[in-house]
Amino acid sequence: MSAILAECISKLQLENVPSLAPKAAQYFDQIGQRLSRSKTTALALCRQSIAVQLACESLSVPFNEAAACSLSSVSLSDFRVCVKEARTSLGLAKHITLEELDVQYGPPPEIIEYSRRLLDEFRHTLGATMPAAVSRSMNWDDSVYIVGAFFLVCKHFKKRVVTKAALIEAASVKPAIFNSAVSKLEQFGGKTLKAIGTAGIGMLKTPRKRVREQLAEEDAENTPEVSTRGHTRSRTPAASSHMISSLIPDEAC
């Protein structure tokens, strides 16, 4: 192990973590081999810190990113760009799921549901244009498609829950690749996106006043009416059923 890497581990107070040093040394060598022609100038300054961070991630050990930036004399944004490039080069890009996006950004539940529908339609429609062997070899669960579908559904619902730049970073791809994936999703997921337009953004939020009025109407419909002859007759709740069904969006094709 190089002296500079050993010093980095020591200054980050990780020298007593079992198996960390050899793992960091492995990543340090791989980064040097695969990113030797990288145009990211900050990479040379933080190569050792990146190697330690990747080792910590693989061992589920907490990592002090701020201390690593200070130690490497690079900004946090430059450090993250370098880490992203290293992950991609070493095949360590994290796979993103809709569940993780749901937890991280907390969108309305319709966003996640329609994202799933969009991905299903995309897989079915695009897959039908490919030979069976090619379709089977496709990584339909690639993070760029997951994040791209989430981005598109938010866009069509006119719901801004996160910036596009943040999603591109989460997908660990270059903007051009992300935009290409989004274009494919739009092309082969048109029915789902059209269904969102038909449903409208109103399904994401029903005003409280309207909810109170609806509840009052339901109570009135279901309350027996007393006639002047002392007999009661129930009103048919058909109007209420119609009202409720009108709030449920049409299923996407």
Short mmCIF file of C-alpha atoms in Angstrom, two decimals:
data_model
loop_
_atom_site.label_atom_id
_atom_site.label_comp_id
_atom_site.label_asym_id
_atom_site.label_seq_id
_atom_site.Cartn_x
_atom_site.Cartn_y
_atom_site.Cartn_z
CA MET A 1 0.00 0.00 0.00
CA SER A 2 1.27 3.45 -0.94
CA ALA A 3 2.37 5.84 1.77
CA ILE A 4 -0.04 8.53 0.59
CA LEU A 5 -2.99 6.13 0.90
CA ALA A 6 -1.88 4.99 4.36
CA GLU A 7 -1.59 8.62 5.46
CA CYS A 8 -5.09 9.36 4.13
CA ILE A 9 -6.59 6.43 6.04
CA SER A 10 -4.83 7.55 9.20
CA LYS A 11 -5.93 11.20 8.94
CA LEU A 12 -9.52 10.07 8.38
CA GLN A 13 -9.17 7.99 11.57
CA LEU A 14 -10.01 4.73 9.81
CA GLU A 15 -6.79 2.84 10.40
CA ASN A 16 -8.45 0.48 12.89
CA VAL A 17 -11.25 -0.61 10.57
CA PRO A 18 -10.70 -4.30 9.68
CA SER A 19 -10.11 -5.04 5.97
CA LEU A 20 -10.36 -1.36 5.00
CA ALA A 21 -6.72 -0.80 4.04
CA PRO A 22 -6.42 -3.68 1.50
CA LYS A 23 -9.80 -2.80 -0.01
CA ALA A 24 -8.82 0.86 -0.36
CA ALA A 25 -5.50 -0.18 -1.91
CA GLN A 26 -7.36 -2.27 -4.48
CA TYR A 27 -9.58 0.65 -5.47
CA PHE A 28 -6.61 3.03 -5.45
CA ASP A 29 -4.81 0.86 -8.03
CA GLN A 30 -7.91 0.37 -10.18
CA ILE A 31 -8.62 4.11 -10.27
CA GLY A 32 -5.04 4.72 -11.36
CA GLN A 33 -5.33 2.17 -14.17
CA ARG A 34 -8.79 2.98 -15.53
CA LEU A 35 -8.81 6.73 -15.10
CA SER A 36 -5.24 7.47 -16.12
CA ARG A 37 -6.51 9.54 -19.08
CA SER A 38 -9.31 11.27 -17.23
CA LYS A 39 -9.77 14.95 -18.01
CA THR A 40 -11.02 15.64 -14.48
CA THR A 41 -8.10 17.57 -13.02
CA ALA A 42 -9.21 17.21 -9.40
CA LEU A 43 -8.98 13.43 -9.63
CA ALA A 44 -5.22 13.43 -9.09
CA LEU A 45 -5.69 15.34 -5.82
CA CYS A 46 -8.40 13.15 -4.33
CA ARG A 47 -7.64 9.70 -5.76
CA GLN A 48 -6.66 8.31 -2.36
CA SER A 49 -9.71 9.79 -0.62
CA ILE A 50 -12.01 8.33 -3.28
CA ALA A 51 -10.41 4.92 -2.84
CA VAL A 52 -11.03 5.12 0.91
CA GLN A 53 -14.64 6.22 0.39
CA LEU A 54 -15.35 3.33 -2.00
CA ALA A 55 -13.80 0.92 0.49
CA CYS A 56 -15.96 2.33 3.28
CA GLU A 57 -19.07 1.95 1.12
CA SER A 58 -18.28 -1.66 0.33
CA LEU A 59 -17.79 -2.40 4.03
CA SER A 60 -20.77 -0.28 5.19
CA VAL A 61 -18.46 1.97 7.21
CA PRO A 62 -19.36 5.68 7.76
CA PHE A 63 -17.22 8.08 5.75
CA ASN A 64 -16.50 11.74 6.52
CA GLU A 65 -16.87 13.39 3.12
CA ALA A 66 -16.14 16.89 4.40
CA ALA A 67 -12.89 15.76 6.02
CA ALA A 68 -11.88 14.00 2.81
CA CYS A 69 -12.44 17.17 0.78
CA SER A 70 -10.38 19.20 3.22
CA LEU A 71 -7.62 16.60 3.19
CA SER A 72 -7.56 16.52 -0.63
CA SER A 73 -7.82 20.32 -1.03
CA VAL A 74 -10.82 20.07 -3.39
CA SER A 75 -14.35 21.43 -3.20
CA LEU A 76 -17.25 19.18 -2.28
CA SER A 77 -18.76 19.48 -5.76
CA ASP A 78 -15.44 18.56 -7.45
CA PHE A 79 -14.98 15.65 -5.06
CA ARG A 80 -18.43 14.27 -5.83
CA VAL A 81 -17.81 14.58 -9.57
CA CYS A 82 -14.62 12.54 -9.15
CA VAL A 83 -16.35 9.92 -7.00
CA LYS A 84 -19.11 9.61 -9.59
CA GLU A 85 -16.56 9.14 -12.39
CA ALA A 86 -14.68 6.53 -10.36
CA ARG A 87 -17.86 4.59 -9.55
CA THR A 88 -18.88 4.52 -13.20
CA SER A 89 -15.44 3.48 -14.38
CA LEU A 90 -15.19 0.66 -11.83
CA GLY A 91 -18.75 -0.54 -12.39
CA LEU A 92 -19.84 0.50 -8.90
CA ALA A 93 -22.67 2.81 -9.89
CA LYS A 94 -25.47 2.33 -7.39
CA HIS A 95 -28.75 0.89 -8.70
CA ILE A 96 -31.67 3.20 -7.95
CA THR A 97 -35.21 1.95 -7.31
CA LEU A 98 -38.56 3.75 -7.30
CA GLU A 99 -38.89 2.86 -3.63
CA GLU A 100 -35.67 4.75 -2.87
CA LEU A 101 -36.83 7.76 -4.88
CA ASP A 102 -40.12 7.66 -2.99
CA VAL A 103 -38.36 7.68 0.38
CA GLN A 104 -35.83 10.34 -0.62
CA TYR A 105 -38.17 12.85 -2.30
CA GLY A 106 -41.61 11.99 -0.87
CA PRO A 107 -43.72 12.57 -4.01
CA PRO A 108 -47.49 11.98 -4.14
CA PRO A 109 -48.21 8.22 -4.48
CA GLU A 110 -49.57 8.72 -8.00
CA ILE A 111 -46.07 9.67 -9.16
CA ILE A 112 -44.63 6.29 -8.18
CA GLU A 113 -47.63 4.36 -9.54
CA TYR A 114 -47.48 6.03 -12.95
CA SER A 115 -43.69 5.67 -13.04
CA ARG A 116 -44.17 1.91 -12.71
CA ARG A 117 -46.77 1.93 -15.47
CA LEU A 118 -44.49 3.95 -17.71
CA LEU A 119 -41.61 1.52 -17.18
CA ASP A 120 -43.89 -1.47 -17.86
CA GLU A 121 -45.17 0.05 -21.09
CA PHE A 122 -41.63 1.04 -22.12
CA ARG A 123 -40.36 -2.50 -21.56
CA HIS A 124 -43.27 -4.08 -23.42
CA THR A 125 -43.39 -1.64 -26.36
CA LEU A 126 -39.67 -1.29 -27.00
CA GLY A 127 -39.07 -4.99 -26.32
CA ALA A 128 -41.61 -5.90 -29.00
CA THR A 129 -39.44 -4.15 -31.61
CA MET A 130 -36.35 -6.23 -30.72
CA PRO A 131 -35.32 -9.80 -31.34
CA ALA A 132 -36.12 -11.93 -28.29
CA ALA A 133 -32.43 -12.47 -27.48
CA VAL A 134 -31.72 -8.73 -27.54
CA SER A 135 -34.75 -7.97 -25.37
CA ARG A 136 -33.62 -10.53 -22.79
CA SER A 137 -30.15 -8.99 -22.69
CA MET A 138 -31.48 -5.48 -22.05
CA ASN A 139 -31.07 -4.09 -18.55
CA TRP A 140 -34.61 -2.79 -18.23
CA ASP A 141 -34.03 -1.94 -14.55
CA ASP A 142 -31.08 0.32 -15.27
CA SER A 143 -31.05 3.33 -12.97
CA VAL A 144 -31.20 5.75 -15.90
CA TYR A 145 -34.60 4.35 -16.94
CA ILE A 146 -35.92 4.30 -13.37
CA VAL A 147 -34.89 7.89 -12.71
CA GLY A 148 -35.90 8.98 -16.22
CA ALA A 149 -39.42 7.60 -15.75
CA PHE A 150 -39.71 9.36 -12.37
CA PHE A 151 -38.57 12.62 -13.97
CA LEU A 152 -41.04 12.33 -16.87
CA VAL A 153 -44.04 11.52 -14.67
CA CYS A 154 -43.26 14.45 -12.36
CA LYS A 155 -42.94 16.68 -15.43
CA HIS A 156 -46.29 15.58 -16.89
CA PHE A 157 -48.02 16.01 -13.55
CA LYS A 158 -46.39 19.45 -13.31
CA LYS A 159 -45.08 18.42 -9.91
CA ARG A 160 -41.57 19.65 -9.11
CA VAL A 161 -40.22 17.47 -6.32
CA VAL A 162 -36.53 17.54 -7.29
CA THR A 163 -34.31 19.24 -9.84
CA LYS A 164 -33.35 17.53 -13.07
CA ALA A 165 -29.67 18.02 -12.23
CA ALA A 166 -30.11 16.12 -8.96
CA LEU A 167 -31.80 13.23 -10.77
CA ILE A 168 -29.04 13.06 -13.36
CA GLU A 169 -26.54 12.86 -10.52
CA ALA A 170 -28.59 10.13 -8.85
CA ALA A 171 -28.60 8.13 -12.08
CA SER A 172 -24.79 8.45 -12.27
CA VAL A 173 -24.81 9.20 -15.99
CA LYS A 174 -23.90 12.12 -18.20
CA PRO A 175 -26.69 14.55 -19.14
CA ALA A 176 -26.64 13.41 -22.78
CA ILE A 177 -27.23 9.79 -21.77
CA PHE A 178 -30.02 10.80 -19.39
CA ASN A 179 -31.73 12.89 -22.07
CA SER A 180 -31.47 10.02 -24.55
CA ALA A 181 -33.12 7.63 -22.07
CA VAL A 182 -35.90 10.16 -21.39
CA SER A 183 -36.53 10.50 -25.14
CA LYS A 184 -36.86 6.73 -25.47
CA LEU A 185 -39.27 6.61 -22.53
CA GLU A 186 -41.37 9.32 -24.15
CA GLN A 187 -41.35 7.50 -27.48
CA PHE A 188 -42.23 4.05 -26.14
CA GLY A 189 -44.35 5.09 -23.15
CA GLY A 190 -46.73 7.49 -24.86
CA LYS A 191 -49.96 5.87 -23.70
CA THR A 192 -49.08 6.20 -20.03
CA LEU A 193 -47.99 9.80 -20.45
CA LYS A 194 -51.18 10.56 -22.36
CA ALA A 195 -53.21 8.99 -19.55
CA ILE A 196 -51.55 11.38 -17.11
CA GLY A 197 -52.63 14.29 -19.30
CA THR A 198 -56.17 12.95 -19.40
CA ALA A 199 -56.28 12.47 -15.61
CA GLY A 200 -54.90 15.93 -15.04
CA ILE A 201 -52.94 17.28 -12.11
CA GLY A 202 -56.09 17.70 -10.03
CA MET A 203 -55.85 14.09 -8.87
CA LEU A 204 -52.70 14.96 -6.93
CA LYS A 205 -54.49 17.40 -4.67
CA THR A 206 -58.16 17.80 -3.83
CA PRO A 207 -58.92 21.13 -2.12
CA ARG A 208 -60.15 20.76 1.46
CA LYS A 209 -63.28 22.81 0.79
CA ARG A 210 -64.24 20.48 -2.03
CA VAL A 211 -63.62 17.46 0.19
CA ARG A 212 -65.92 18.88 2.88
CA GLU A 213 -68.62 19.54 0.28
CA GLN A 214 -68.31 16.02 -1.07
CA LEU A 215 -68.59 14.51 2.39
CA ALA A 216 -71.63 16.65 3.13
CA GLU A 217 -73.26 15.52 -0.11
CA GLU A 218 -72.56 11.88 0.73
CA ASP A 219 -74.10 12.29 4.18
CA ALA A 220 -77.18 13.90 2.65
CA GLU A 221 -77.52 11.12 0.09
CA ASN A 222 -77.23 8.37 2.68
CA THR A 223 -79.43 9.97 5.37
CA PRO A 224 -83.04 8.64 5.39
CA GLU A 225 -85.62 11.29 4.48
CA VAL A 226 -88.62 11.56 6.82
CA SER A 227 -91.92 12.13 5.06
CA THR A 228 -94.87 14.03 6.54
CA ARG A 229 -96.76 10.72 6.90
CA GLY A 230 -94.23 9.33 9.40
CA HIS A 231 -92.64 6.91 6.95
CA THR A 232 -88.98 7.01 5.97
CA ARG A 233 -87.51 6.44 2.59
CA SER A 234 -83.82 6.12 1.74
CA ARG A 235 -82.27 8.11 -1.01
CA THR A 236 -80.28 6.16 -3.57
CA PRO A 237 -76.57 6.94 -3.25
CA ALA A 238 -76.09 6.72 -7.02
CA ALA A 239 -74.99 10.32 -7.29
CA SER A 240 -72.38 9.75 -4.60
CA SER A 241 -71.05 6.65 -6.36
CA HIS A 242 -70.86 8.58 -9.61
CA MET A 243 -69.03 11.39 -7.86
CA ILE A 244 -66.48 9.04 -6.32
CA SER A 245 -65.86 7.19 -9.58
CA SER A 246 -65.24 10.51 -11.34
CA LEU A 247 -62.35 11.15 -8.97
CA ILE A 248 -60.61 7.90 -9.88
CA PRO A 249 -58.33 8.33 -12.92
CA ASP A 250 -58.71 6.08 -15.95
CA GLU A 251 -56.29 3.16 -15.98
CA ALA A 252 -53.31 3.65 -18.24
CA CYS A 253 -53.10 1.34 -21.22
#
